[in-house]
CSV table of C-alpha atoms in Angstrom, one decimal:
chain,number,residue,atom,x,y,z
A,1,MET,CA,94.5,-8.4,117.4
A,2,THR,CA,93.8,-5.5,116.0
A,3,LYS,CA,96.9,-2.5,117.4
A,4,LEU,CA,96.0,0.3,118.7
A,5,PHE,CA,97.8,2.9,116.6
A,6,LYS,CA,98.0,6.7,116.3
A,7,LEU,CA,100.7,9.8,114.5
A,8,LYS,CA,101.9,12.9,115.5
A,9,LEU,CA,102.2,14.2,111.4
A,10,ILE,CA,106.1,15.5,110.5
A,11,ALA,CA,106.9,18.4,108.2
A,12,LEU,CA,108.0,16.6,105.0
A,13,ALA,CA,110.3,18.5,102.3
A,14,VAL,CA,107.5,19.5,98.9
A,15,SER,CA,109.1,19.7,95.7
A,16,SER,CA,107.1,20.9,93.3
A,17,THR,CA,105.2,19.5,89.7
A,18,LEU,CA,102.9,21.9,88.0
A,19,ILE,CA,100.4,19.2,86.3
A,20,THR,CA,98.7,21.1,82.9
A,21,ALA,CA,95.2,19.8,82.2
A,22,CYS,CA,93.0,19.2,79.6
A,23,GLY,CA,91.2,22.2,78.7
A,24,ASP,CA,90.9,24.6,81.0
A,25,ALA,CA,91.6,24.0,84.1
A,26,GLU,CA,95.3,23.4,85.1
A,27,THR,CA,95.7,21.6,89.0
A,28,ASN,CA,99.9,22.5,90.7
A,29,ILE,CA,100.5,19.4,93.0
A,30,VAL,CA,103.3,20.0,94.8
A,31,GLU,CA,104.7,16.2,95.5
A,32,LYS,CA,106.5,15.5,98.6
A,33,ASP,CA,109.2,12.1,98.3
A,34,PRO,CA,107.1,8.6,98.6
A,35,ILE,CA,108.4,6.6,100.6
A,36,VAL,CA,109.4,2.6,99.5
A,37,VAL,CA,107.0,0.5,101.3
A,38,GLU,CA,108.6,-3.0,101.9
A,39,ASP,CA,106.5,-5.7,100.7
A,40,GLU,CA,106.1,-8.0,104.4
A,41,HIS,CA,102.9,-7.9,106.5
A,42,ASP,CA,102.5,-9.2,110.1
A,43,HIS,CA,99.1,-8.5,111.2
A,44,ASP,CA,98.0,-11.3,114.2
A,45,ASP,CA,95.4,-12.5,112.2
A,46,ASP,CA,94.5,-16.6,111.6
A,47,HIS,CA,94.7,-16.2,107.7
A,48,ASP,CA,97.4,-18.3,105.7
A,49,HIS,CA,99.0,-15.7,103.3
A,50,ASP,CA,102.1,-18.0,102.3
A,51,ASP,CA,101.3,-18.3,99.1
A,52,GLY,CA,103.2,-15.5,97.5
A,53,TYR,CA,101.1,-13.2,95.2
A,54,THR,CA,98.4,-12.3,98.1
A,55,ILE,CA,98.2,-10.0,101.1
A,56,HIS,CA,96.1,-8.9,104.0
A,57,SER,CA,96.4,-5.5,104.9
A,58,LEU,CA,93.9,-3.5,106.5
A,59,GLY,CA,94.3,-0.5,103.6
A,60,ARG,CA,95.4,2.5,103.2
A,61,LEU,CA,93.0,5.9,104.2
A,62,VAL,CA,92.7,9.1,102.3
A,63,VAL,CA,92.0,12.1,104.4
A,64,LEU,CA,91.9,15.6,102.8
A,65,ALA,CA,92.4,18.7,105.1
A,66,GLY,CA,90.0,21.0,106.0
A,67,ASP,CA,92.6,24.2,106.6
A,68,SER,CA,94.5,23.4,103.6
A,69,ASN,CA,94.4,21.4,99.2
A,70,GLU,CA,97.3,18.5,100.9
A,71,ALA,CA,95.3,15.1,100.3
A,72,SER,CA,97.1,13.4,103.0
A,73,PHE,CA,98.1,9.1,102.9
A,74,PHE,CA,98.4,7.0,105.5
A,75,ASP,CA,99.7,2.8,105.6
A,76,LEU,CA,96.4,1.9,107.7
A,77,ASP,CA,98.7,-1.6,109.8
A,78,ASN,CA,101.9,0.6,111.1
A,79,SER,CA,100.5,3.8,110.9
A,80,GLU,CA,102.9,5.2,108.1
A,81,LEU,CA,102.2,8.9,105.8
A,82,LEU,CA,102.8,7.7,103.3
A,83,ASP,CA,102.0,10.8,100.7
A,84,THR,CA,101.2,14.3,100.3
A,85,PHE,CA,99.8,16.1,97.8
A,86,THR,CA,98.6,20.0,97.5
A,87,LEU,CA,96.5,20.4,94.7
A,88,ASN,CA,94.8,23.5,93.7
A,89,ASN,CA,91.7,24.4,94.2
A,90,ASP,CA,89.6,24.3,96.7
A,91,SER,CA,86.2,23.0,97.5
A,92,ASN,CA,87.2,19.3,97.3
A,93,THR,CA,85.7,16.0,97.4
A,94,LEU,CA,87.2,13.5,97.9
A,95,SER,CA,85.7,9.5,97.1
A,96,ALA,CA,88.0,5.8,96.2
A,97,SER,CA,87.5,4.7,92.7
A,98,PRO,CA,85.4,1.8,91.8
A,99,GLY,CA,87.7,-0.8,92.2
A,100,PHE,CA,89.3,1.2,95.4
A,101,ARG,CA,92.5,1.6,93.5
A,102,TYR,CA,92.4,5.2,93.4
A,103,ALA,CA,91.5,8.7,94.9
A,104,VAL,CA,89.0,10.5,93.4
A,105,ILE,CA,89.5,13.7,93.6
A,106,ALA,CA,86.1,15.3,92.4
A,107,ASN,CA,85.5,19.6,92.7
A,108,ARG,CA,82.1,20.8,90.1
A,109,THR,CA,83.2,24.3,90.6
A,110,GLN,CA,85.9,23.5,88.9
A,111,ASP,CA,85.0,20.8,85.9
A,112,TYR,CA,87.2,19.1,87.0
A,113,LEU,CA,88.2,15.7,87.7
A,114,GLY,CA,91.8,14.1,89.2
A,115,PHE,CA,92.8,10.0,90.1
A,116,ILE,CA,95.8,9.4,92.6
A,117,ASP,CA,97.1,6.3,93.3
A,118,GLY,CA,96.6,4.3,96.4
A,119,GLY,CA,99.3,2.1,95.3
A,120,MET,CA,96.6,-0.9,96.5
A,121,TRP,CA,95.5,-3.3,94.1
A,122,ARG,CA,94.0,-6.8,93.4
A,123,GLU,CA,94.6,-9.1,88.7
A,124,ASP,CA,93.4,-11.7,88.2
A,125,HIS,CA,96.2,-14.1,86.3
A,126,ALA,CA,93.7,-16.5,85.9
A,127,GLU,CA,95.2,-19.3,87.7
A,128,HIS,CA,96.5,-16.5,90.8
A,129,LEU,CA,95.0,-13.5,92.1
A,130,HIS,CA,98.5,-11.5,92.6
A,131,ASP,CA,99.1,-8.3,94.4
A,132,TYR,CA,100.3,-5.3,94.3
A,133,GLU,CA,101.6,-2.8,96.8
A,134,GLN,CA,103.5,0.7,96.2
A,135,GLY,CA,104.0,4.0,97.7
A,136,PRO,CA,100.7,6.1,96.3
A,137,ALA,CA,100.9,8.8,92.7
A,138,PHE,CA,99.3,11.4,91.2
A,139,SER,CA,98.2,9.8,87.3
A,140,SER,CA,98.0,12.3,85.5
A,141,TYR,CA,95.2,10.0,83.9
A,142,GLU,CA,92.5,14.2,84.4
A,143,LEU,CA,88.5,13.7,83.4
A,144,THR,CA,87.2,18.2,82.4
A,145,SER,CA,85.5,18.0,79.3
A,146,GLY,CA,82.2,17.6,81.5
A,147,SER,CA,80.8,20.4,82.7
A,148,ARG,CA,79.2,20.4,86.7
A,149,PRO,CA,80.4,16.7,88.2
A,150,THR,CA,78.3,16.7,90.0
A,151,HIS,CA,76.8,12.5,90.9
A,152,LEU,CA,79.0,9.2,90.7
A,153,ILE,CA,78.0,6.3,91.6
A,154,THR,CA,80.0,2.9,91.6
A,155,HIS,CA,78.7,-0.9,92.1
A,156,ASP,CA,80.6,-3.5,90.8
A,157,GLY,CA,83.3,-1.7,89.4
A,158,GLN,CA,82.2,0.7,87.4
A,159,LEU,CA,82.1,4.3,88.0
A,160,ALA,CA,79.4,6.6,86.6
A,161,ILE,CA,80.1,10.9,86.9
A,162,PHE,CA,76.4,12.3,85.9
A,163,TYR,CA,78.0,15.9,84.5
A,164,ASP,CA,74.4,18.9,85.2
A,165,GLY,CA,75.8,20.5,82.2
A,166,ASP,CA,75.4,24.8,82.8
A,167,ALA,CA,71.5,26.2,82.3
A,168,GLU,CA,73.7,30.0,82.5
A,169,THR,CA,76.5,28.6,79.3
A,170,GLY,CA,73.8,26.7,77.6
A,171,THR,CA,75.7,23.4,78.4
A,172,PRO,CA,73.8,20.6,78.3
A,173,ALA,CA,75.1,16.8,80.9
A,174,SER,CA,76.4,14.0,80.1
A,175,VAL,CA,77.9,10.8,81.7
A,176,GLU,CA,81.1,9.2,81.3
A,177,VAL,CA,81.8,5.6,82.7
A,178,LEU,CA,84.4,4.2,83.8
A,179,THR,CA,86.5,1.4,85.3
A,180,ASP,CA,89.7,1.4,87.1
A,181,ASN,CA,91.7,0.1,84.3
A,182,ASP,CA,90.2,3.1,82.9
A,183,ILE,CA,92.8,5.5,85.0
A,184,THR,CA,95.5,3.0,84.6
A,185,ASN,CA,95.6,2.8,81.1
A,186,ALA,CA,94.6,6.7,80.6
A,187,THR,CA,91.3,6.3,78.2
A,188,ALA,CA,91.2,9.2,76.5
A,189,THR,CA,87.5,8.7,75.1
A,190,LEU,CA,85.4,7.1,77.7
A,191,THR,CA,81.8,5.4,76.8
A,192,GLY,CA,79.4,7.2,77.8
A,193,ILE,CA,75.8,9.3,77.0
A,194,ASN,CA,75.6,12.3,75.7
A,195,TYR,CA,71.8,15.2,76.5
A,196,ASP,CA,70.8,17.8,75.0
A,197,ILE,CA,69.3,19.6,78.0
A,198,ASN,CA,71.3,20.5,82.0
A,199,MET,CA,69.9,18.3,84.3
A,200,HIS,CA,70.4,17.4,87.8
A,201,GLY,CA,70.0,14.1,86.9
A,202,VAL,CA,72.0,10.6,87.8
A,203,ALA,CA,73.2,7.7,86.7
A,204,GLU,CA,73.7,4.3,87.7
A,205,PRO,CA,75.4,1.8,85.9
A,206,ARG,CA,75.1,-1.7,85.6
A,207,GLY,CA,76.6,-4.0,83.7
A,208,GLU,CA,76.4,-2.9,79.5
A,209,HIS,CA,73.6,-1.6,81.3
A,210,LEU,CA,73.7,2.1,82.2
A,211,LEU,CA,69.8,3.7,83.7
A,212,SER,CA,70.2,7.2,83.5
A,213,THR,CA,68.1,10.0,83.5
A,214,ILE,CA,66.1,11.7,81.6
A,215,ARG,CA,64.4,15.2,80.9
A,216,ARG,CA,61.9,15.7,79.2
A,217,ASP,CA,60.6,19.5,79.0
A,218,ASP,CA,59.0,22.0,80.4
A,219,ALA,CA,55.2,21.7,79.2
A,220,SER,CA,56.0,17.7,79.9
A,221,SER,CA,57.3,16.9,83.0
A,222,THR,CA,55.2,15.6,85.9
A,223,SER,CA,58.0,17.9,88.0
A,224,ASN,CA,58.3,20.5,90.5
A,225,ALA,CA,61.6,22.5,89.6
A,226,LYS,CA,61.9,21.5,86.2
A,227,VAL,CA,65.5,20.8,86.0
A,228,LEU,CA,65.3,17.4,87.8
A,229,PRO,CA,64.9,14.7,85.3
A,230,ASP,CA,61.2,12.6,86.4
A,231,GLN,CA,61.7,9.4,83.7
A,232,VAL,CA,64.6,7.2,83.6
A,233,GLY,CA,66.0,5.6,80.6
A,234,VAL,CA,68.1,2.1,80.5
A,235,TYR,CA,70.6,2.2,78.0
A,236,HIS,CA,73.2,-0.5,76.4
A,237,LEU,CA,76.0,-1.3,75.6
A,238,HIS,CA,76.8,-1.3,71.9
A,239,ASP,CA,80.3,-0.8,71.0
A,240,GLY,CA,81.6,1.4,71.9
A,241,ASN,CA,78.8,3.1,72.3
A,242,TYR,CA,75.7,3.0,74.9
A,243,GLU,CA,71.9,3.0,73.0
A,244,LEU,CA,68.4,3.6,74.6
A,245,GLU,CA,66.6,0.7,74.4
A,246,GLN,CA,63.8,1.3,76.3
A,247,THR,CA,62.2,4.1,78.3
A,248,LEU,CA,61.1,3.4,81.8
A,249,GLU,CA,57.3,4.3,81.4
A,250,VAL,CA,55.9,5.0,85.3
A,251,THR,CA,57.1,9.0,86.0
A,252,CYS,CA,58.7,9.8,89.4
A,253,PRO,CA,58.4,13.5,89.8
A,254,ASP,CA,61.7,15.7,91.1
A,255,LEU,CA,63.7,12.9,91.0
A,256,HIS,CA,66.8,12.4,92.7
A,257,GLY,CA,68.9,9.8,94.5
A,258,ALA,CA,69.6,6.0,93.5
A,259,ALA,CA,71.0,2.7,94.6
A,260,GLN,CA,71.3,-0.1,93.7
A,261,ASN,CA,71.4,-4.6,94.7
A,262,HIS,CA,71.5,-8.4,92.7
A,263,ASP,CA,68.3,-7.7,91.3
A,264,TYR,CA,67.0,-4.0,91.3
A,265,VAL,CA,67.6,-0.8,91.2
A,266,VAL,CA,65.7,1.7,92.6
A,267,PHE,CA,65.9,6.1,92.6
A,268,GLY,CA,63.6,8.7,94.9
A,269,CYS,CA,60.6,10.9,93.3
A,270,GLY,CA,58.8,13.3,95.0
A,271,ASP,CA,55.7,11.0,95.3
A,272,GLY,CA,58.0,7.4,96.6
A,273,VAL,CA,60.5,5.6,94.7
A,274,LEU,CA,60.6,4.0,90.9
A,275,ILE,CA,61.4,0.3,91.5
A,276,ALA,CA,63.0,-1.1,88.3
A,277,HIS,CA,63.0,-4.7,88.3
A,278,GLN,CA,66.2,-6.3,85.7
A,279,GLN,CA,64.2,-9.0,83.5
A,280,GLY,CA,67.7,-10.4,80.9
A,281,ASP,CA,67.4,-6.8,79.3
A,282,GLU,CA,64.6,-5.8,80.1
A,283,TYR,CA,62.9,-4.3,83.0
A,284,GLU,CA,59.8,-4.0,84.1
A,285,ALA,CA,59.0,-0.1,87.1
A,286,GLU,CA,56.5,0.5,89.3
A,287,LYS,CA,56.2,2.7,91.6
A,288,ILE,CA,55.9,2.4,95.5
A,289,ALA,CA,53.9,5.2,97.1
A,290,ASN,CA,54.9,6.9,100.0
A,291,ILE,CA,53.3,6.3,103.3
A,292,VAL,CA,52.4,8.5,105.9
A,293,VAL,CA,55.1,9.7,107.6
A,294,VAL,CA,57.6,11.0,105.3
A,295,GLY,CA,54.9,13.7,104.8
A,296,ASP,CA,55.6,16.7,103.0
A,297,LEU,CA,59.7,15.0,102.9
A,298,ARG,CA,60.9,14.3,99.5
A,299,ILE,CA,63.0,10.8,99.4
A,300,GLY,CA,66.3,12.0,97.9
A,301,SER,CA,69.1,9.9,99.4
A,302,ILE,CA,69.1,5.8,99.2
A,303,TYR,CA,71.2,3.1,100.3
A,304,GLY,CA,71.6,0.2,98.9
A,305,HIS,CA,74.3,-3.6,98.7
A,306,GLU,CA,74.8,-6.1,96.2
A,307,ASP,CA,73.8,-8.4,99.5
A,308,SER,CA,71.2,-7.1,101.7
A,309,GLU,CA,66.7,-7.3,99.7
A,310,SER,CA,66.7,-3.5,101.2
A,311,PHE,CA,66.8,-1.1,100.7
A,312,ILE,CA,67.3,2.2,102.7
A,313,GLY,CA,65.8,5.3,102.0
A,314,ILE,CA,66.1,9.0,103.7
A,315,ALA,CA,63.1,11.1,103.5
A,316,SER,CA,63.9,14.8,103.9
A,317,GLY,CA,63.7,18.5,103.1
A,318,HIS,CA,65.8,19.8,100.6
A,319,GLY,CA,68.8,19.8,101.7
A,320,GLY,CA,68.3,18.6,105.2
A,321,GLY,CA,69.8,15.4,107.0
A,322,GLY,CA,70.0,13.3,103.1
A,323,GLY,CA,73.8,12.3,104.7
A,324,GLY,CA,75.7,13.8,102.7
A,325,GLY,CA,76.6,16.5,103.6
A,326,GLY,CA,75.4,17.5,106.7
A,327,GLY,CA,72.3,20.4,106.6
A,328,GLY,CA,70.4,19.7,109.8
A,329,GLY,CA,66.5,20.1,109.4
A,330,GLU,CA,63.9,16.8,109.4
A,331,ALA,CA,64.7,13.5,108.4
A,332,VAL,CA,62.7,10.5,108.3
A,333,ILE,CA,65.2,6.4,107.3
A,334,VAL,CA,62.7,4.2,105.9
A,335,THR,CA,63.6,0.7,105.2
A,336,ILE,CA,62.7,-0.2,100.7
A,337,LYS,CA,61.6,-3.6,99.9
A,338,PRO,CA,61.0,-3.8,96.4
A,339,ALA,CA,60.3,-7.3,96.5
A,340,THR,CA,57.3,-7.5,98.1
A,341,ALA,CA,56.5,-3.4,97.2
A,342,GLU,CA,56.9,-2.1,100.5
A,343,MET,CA,58.1,0.8,102.0
A,344,GLU,CA,57.7,1.7,105.9
A,345,GLU,CA,59.5,3.6,108.5
A,346,VAL,CA,62.2,1.6,110.7
A,347,GLU,CA,61.8,2.1,114.2
A,348,TRP,CA,65.8,4.0,115.6
A,349,GLN,CA,65.2,7.6,114.4
A,350,LEU,CA,67.8,10.1,115.8
A,351,ALA,CA,67.3,11.6,118.7
A,352,ASP,CA,65.8,15.3,119.0
A,353,GLY,CA,68.9,17.6,118.1
A,354,ALA,CA,71.1,15.5,115.7
A,355,SER,CA,71.3,14.9,112.4
A,356,ALA,CA,73.0,13.3,110.0
A,357,VAL,CA,76.7,14.2,108.2
A,358,SER,CA,77.1,10.3,106.5
A,359,TYR,CA,75.5,7.3,105.7
A,360,SER,CA,76.1,3.9,104.5
A,361,PHE,CA,76.6,0.2,104.3
A,362,SER,CA,78.9,-0.9,106.0
A,363,ALA,CA,81.4,-3.8,104.0
A,364,ASN,CA,79.6,-7.0,103.7
A,365,GLY,CA,75.6,-5.2,103.8
A,366,GLU,CA,75.0,-7.0,107.5
A,367,HIS,CA,75.2,-4.1,109.2
A,368,PHE,CA,73.7,0.4,107.9
A,369,LEU,CA,75.6,3.0,109.2
A,370,VAL,CA,73.7,6.5,110.6
A,371,LEU,CA,77.4,9.1,112.0
A,372,ASP,CA,75.3,11.7,113.0
A,373,SER,CA,76.3,15.5,114.2
A,374,LEU,CA,76.6,15.1,118.0
A,375,GLY,CA,79.1,11.6,117.5
A,376,PHE,CA,76.9,8.6,118.0
A,377,LEU,CA,77.5,6.3,114.8
A,378,ASN,CA,74.8,5.3,115.2
A,379,VAL,CA,74.3,0.8,114.2
A,380,LEU,CA,72.0,-0.5,112.9
A,381,LYS,CA,71.4,-4.3,112.0
A,382,ALA,CA,68.3,-6.0,109.9
A,383,HIS,CA,66.7,-8.8,112.3
A,384,ALA,CA,64.2,-11.2,110.5
A,385,HIS,CA,60.6,-11.1,113.0
A,386,ASP,CA,57.5,-13.0,110.9
A,387,GLY,CA,59.2,-14.1,108.6
A,388,HIS,CA,59.6,-10.1,107.5
A,389,THR,CA,63.2,-8.5,108.4
A,390,HIS,CA,63.0,-5.2,110.2
A,391,TRP,CA,66.4,-3.2,110.4
A,392,GLU,CA,66.6,-2.8,113.8
A,393,LEU,CA,69.8,-0.2,116.2
A,394,ALA,CA,72.2,-2.5,116.8
A,395,GLY,CA,74.4,-0.1,119.4
A,396,GLN,CA,75.7,3.0,119.2
A,397,VAL,CA,79.5,4.1,119.5
A,398,ASP,CA,81.2,7.0,120.9
A,399,ILE,CA,83.4,8.2,118.9
A,400,THR,CA,84.4,12.2,120.4
A,401,GLU,CA,84.6,13.6,123.6
A,402,GLN,CA,85.1,17.1,122.3
A,403,ASP,CA,81.8,19.8,122.9
A,404,VAL,CA,79.9,19.4,119.6
A,405,THR,CA,79.4,22.6,119.5
A,406,THR,CA,83.2,23.6,119.4
A,407,MET,CA,82.8,22.0,115.6
A,408,PRO,CA,84.9,24.1,113.9
A,409,GLU,CA,82.4,26.5,110.8
A,410,GLY,CA,81.8,24.8,107.6
A,411,MET,CA,83.2,21.8,109.2
A,412,LYS,CA,81.1,17.7,110.3
A,413,PHE,CA,82.6,14.7,111.7
A,414,SER,CA,83.2,12.2,108.7
A,415,MET,CA,82.6,8.4,107.9
A,416,THR,CA,84.8,5.2,105.2
A,417,VAL,CA,83.5,1.7,105.6
A,418,ALA,CA,86.7,-0.6,104.7
A,419,GLN,CA,85.9,-3.1,101.9
A,420,ASN,CA,88.5,-5.5,103.8
A,421,SER,CA,86.8,-6.5,107.3
A,422,GLN,CA,84.5,-4.8,110.3
A,423,PHE,CA,86.0,-1.7,110.6
A,424,ALA,CA,85.0,1.9,109.7
A,425,TYR,CA,87.0,5.1,110.2
A,426,VAL,CA,85.3,7.4,111.7
A,427,ALA,CA,87.4,11.6,111.5
A,428,ASP,CA,86.7,14.2,114.3
A,429,PRO,CA,87.7,17.9,112.9
A,430,ILE,CA,87.5,18.7,116.7
A,431,ALA,CA,90.3,16.5,118.3
A,432,GLN,CA,91.2,16.1,115.0
A,433,HIS,CA,92.2,12.3,114.7
A,434,VAL,CA,90.5,9.4,113.0
A,435,VAL,CA,88.9,6.6,115.2
A,436,GLN,CA,89.3,3.4,113.9
A,437,VAL,CA,85.4,1.1,115.2
A,438,HIS,CA,85.2,-2.5,114.7
A,439,LEU,CA,81.4,-3.1,113.8
A,440,GLU,CA,80.5,-6.1,115.4
A,441,ASP,CA,82.1,-5.1,118.9
A,442,LEU,CA,80.6,-1.7,118.4
A,443,GLU,CA,84.0,-0.6,120.3
A,444,VAL,CA,86.7,2.5,118.9
A,445,GLU,CA,90.1,0.2,119.0
A,446,GLY,CA,92.3,2.1,116.8
A,447,GLU,CA,93.4,6.4,116.9
A,448,LEU,CA,95.1,7.7,114.5
A,449,GLU,CA,96.4,11.2,115.4
A,450,LEU,CA,96.7,14.3,112.4
A,451,ALA,CA,97.8,17.5,112.8
A,452,PHE,CA,95.1,19.1,110.7
A,453,PRO,CA,91.0,19.1,111.3
A,454,PRO,CA,90.2,16.2,108.7
A,455,ALA,CA,87.5,17.9,106.5
A,456,ALA,CA,86.7,13.8,104.3
A,457,ILE,CA,87.8,10.3,104.6
A,458,THR,CA,88.2,7.8,102.2
A,459,TRP,CA,89.5,3.8,102.3
A,460,LEU,CA,91.6,2.6,99.2
A,461,GLY,CA,93.0,-0.6,99.4
A,462,ILE,CA,92.4,-4.8,98.3
A,463,ALA,CA,88.8,-5.0,99.6
A,464,GLN,CA,87.1,-8.8,99.8
A,465,GLU,CA,83.9,-10.9,99.1
A,466,GLU,CA,84.4,-12.7,101.8
A,467,GLU,CA,84.0,-11.2,105.3
A,468,HIS,CA,87.4,-11.6,107.1
A,469,ALA,CA,87.0,-13.4,111.2
A,470,HIS,CA,88.5,-11.0,114.0
A,471,GLU,CA,90.5,-12.4,116.7
A,472,HIS,CA,91.0,-10.5,120.1
């Protein structure tokens, strides 16, 4: 039985530590005394965790405050505030490292990425898996050499950071690839790519390969917005360096958005989607043209899951409905099926007056989640019919009792998905709390009360590949 959990934040004494970064960026961290976390767990579940090495835990939740520069870390097992960190920079983005151990704090305008250790991780000791648990801690490891870190994409233990560069200063784009071990070991020089021109691009890490965008000169480019690339290169890691081994011949004008599963990597284009199919060390490419319902919109956001044969694409105008961020505007949700080179409209679409503020697959890929601006978590599930798989609405969860017109200016609902259970967590800036939603039951099963409006949240912890049973 999952307990209903509530927490009121309390004031803690703070001590100030100054952390100076490489280059010109610096960050002031106010670090509160960490709370010692006892290695004891009582979760009332049906799992056997008596091997002395593994830990079963709901994990931890990181919450960025919307009215300050604070990032707060909560233990989801006992609803305890573990630590709070105050950052110097405004307008940070929040995400999880590829192994879900670290919170990644990115600031595009300050050319900065920092990391905070969530305190839970797993190591493979060959004869057994060994889990660790400690209090959160700020890492002195920072990335400050790239210009305009914009797209951060994780896959299978790797994080690819695409730096757009800056046309005004003549700074070219670049890519860095790192793992949780790189953060832990403070790796000084990361593998990556250095371009000779700026671009608003994206890179997909894939083992020894890195599929990353290529911007051609303006005269050759098929993109309407020339800062957007129109080709994809396949880079292969050799002796610690990525080398361009293949340039996909199929062009992708106004390329934006990418995702991958076990067999395919998909990129969004102005005229459809580019499909790259891995065949050993080579990749075959083809284009799936936009269907009629897409119209003049562009598929600029794509979502994939390792175990899902189909991808979800979001067609929208520039800055509208694309799922990252809260802008309104028209959006059409489509299913992309690389194996059969098909694209079709999802039968369910957002209600009139609603816009999507966040999208995500569930941990096991069985559900696709659409959080909308009216306060509904829409849960879609794939169903097979006549030999075809279609995404259908399994149900909606109303996550707020508040008047959505009272949303604080510049804020929105936000969401994160647990990687070891069927839970999603949704933050409500109006009610100043986070609700825990069980995706199979379509019920709110917990509530974490805050003393501030949450601007962003992310889940950290020990991810599980297998699906965990849920007991009531």
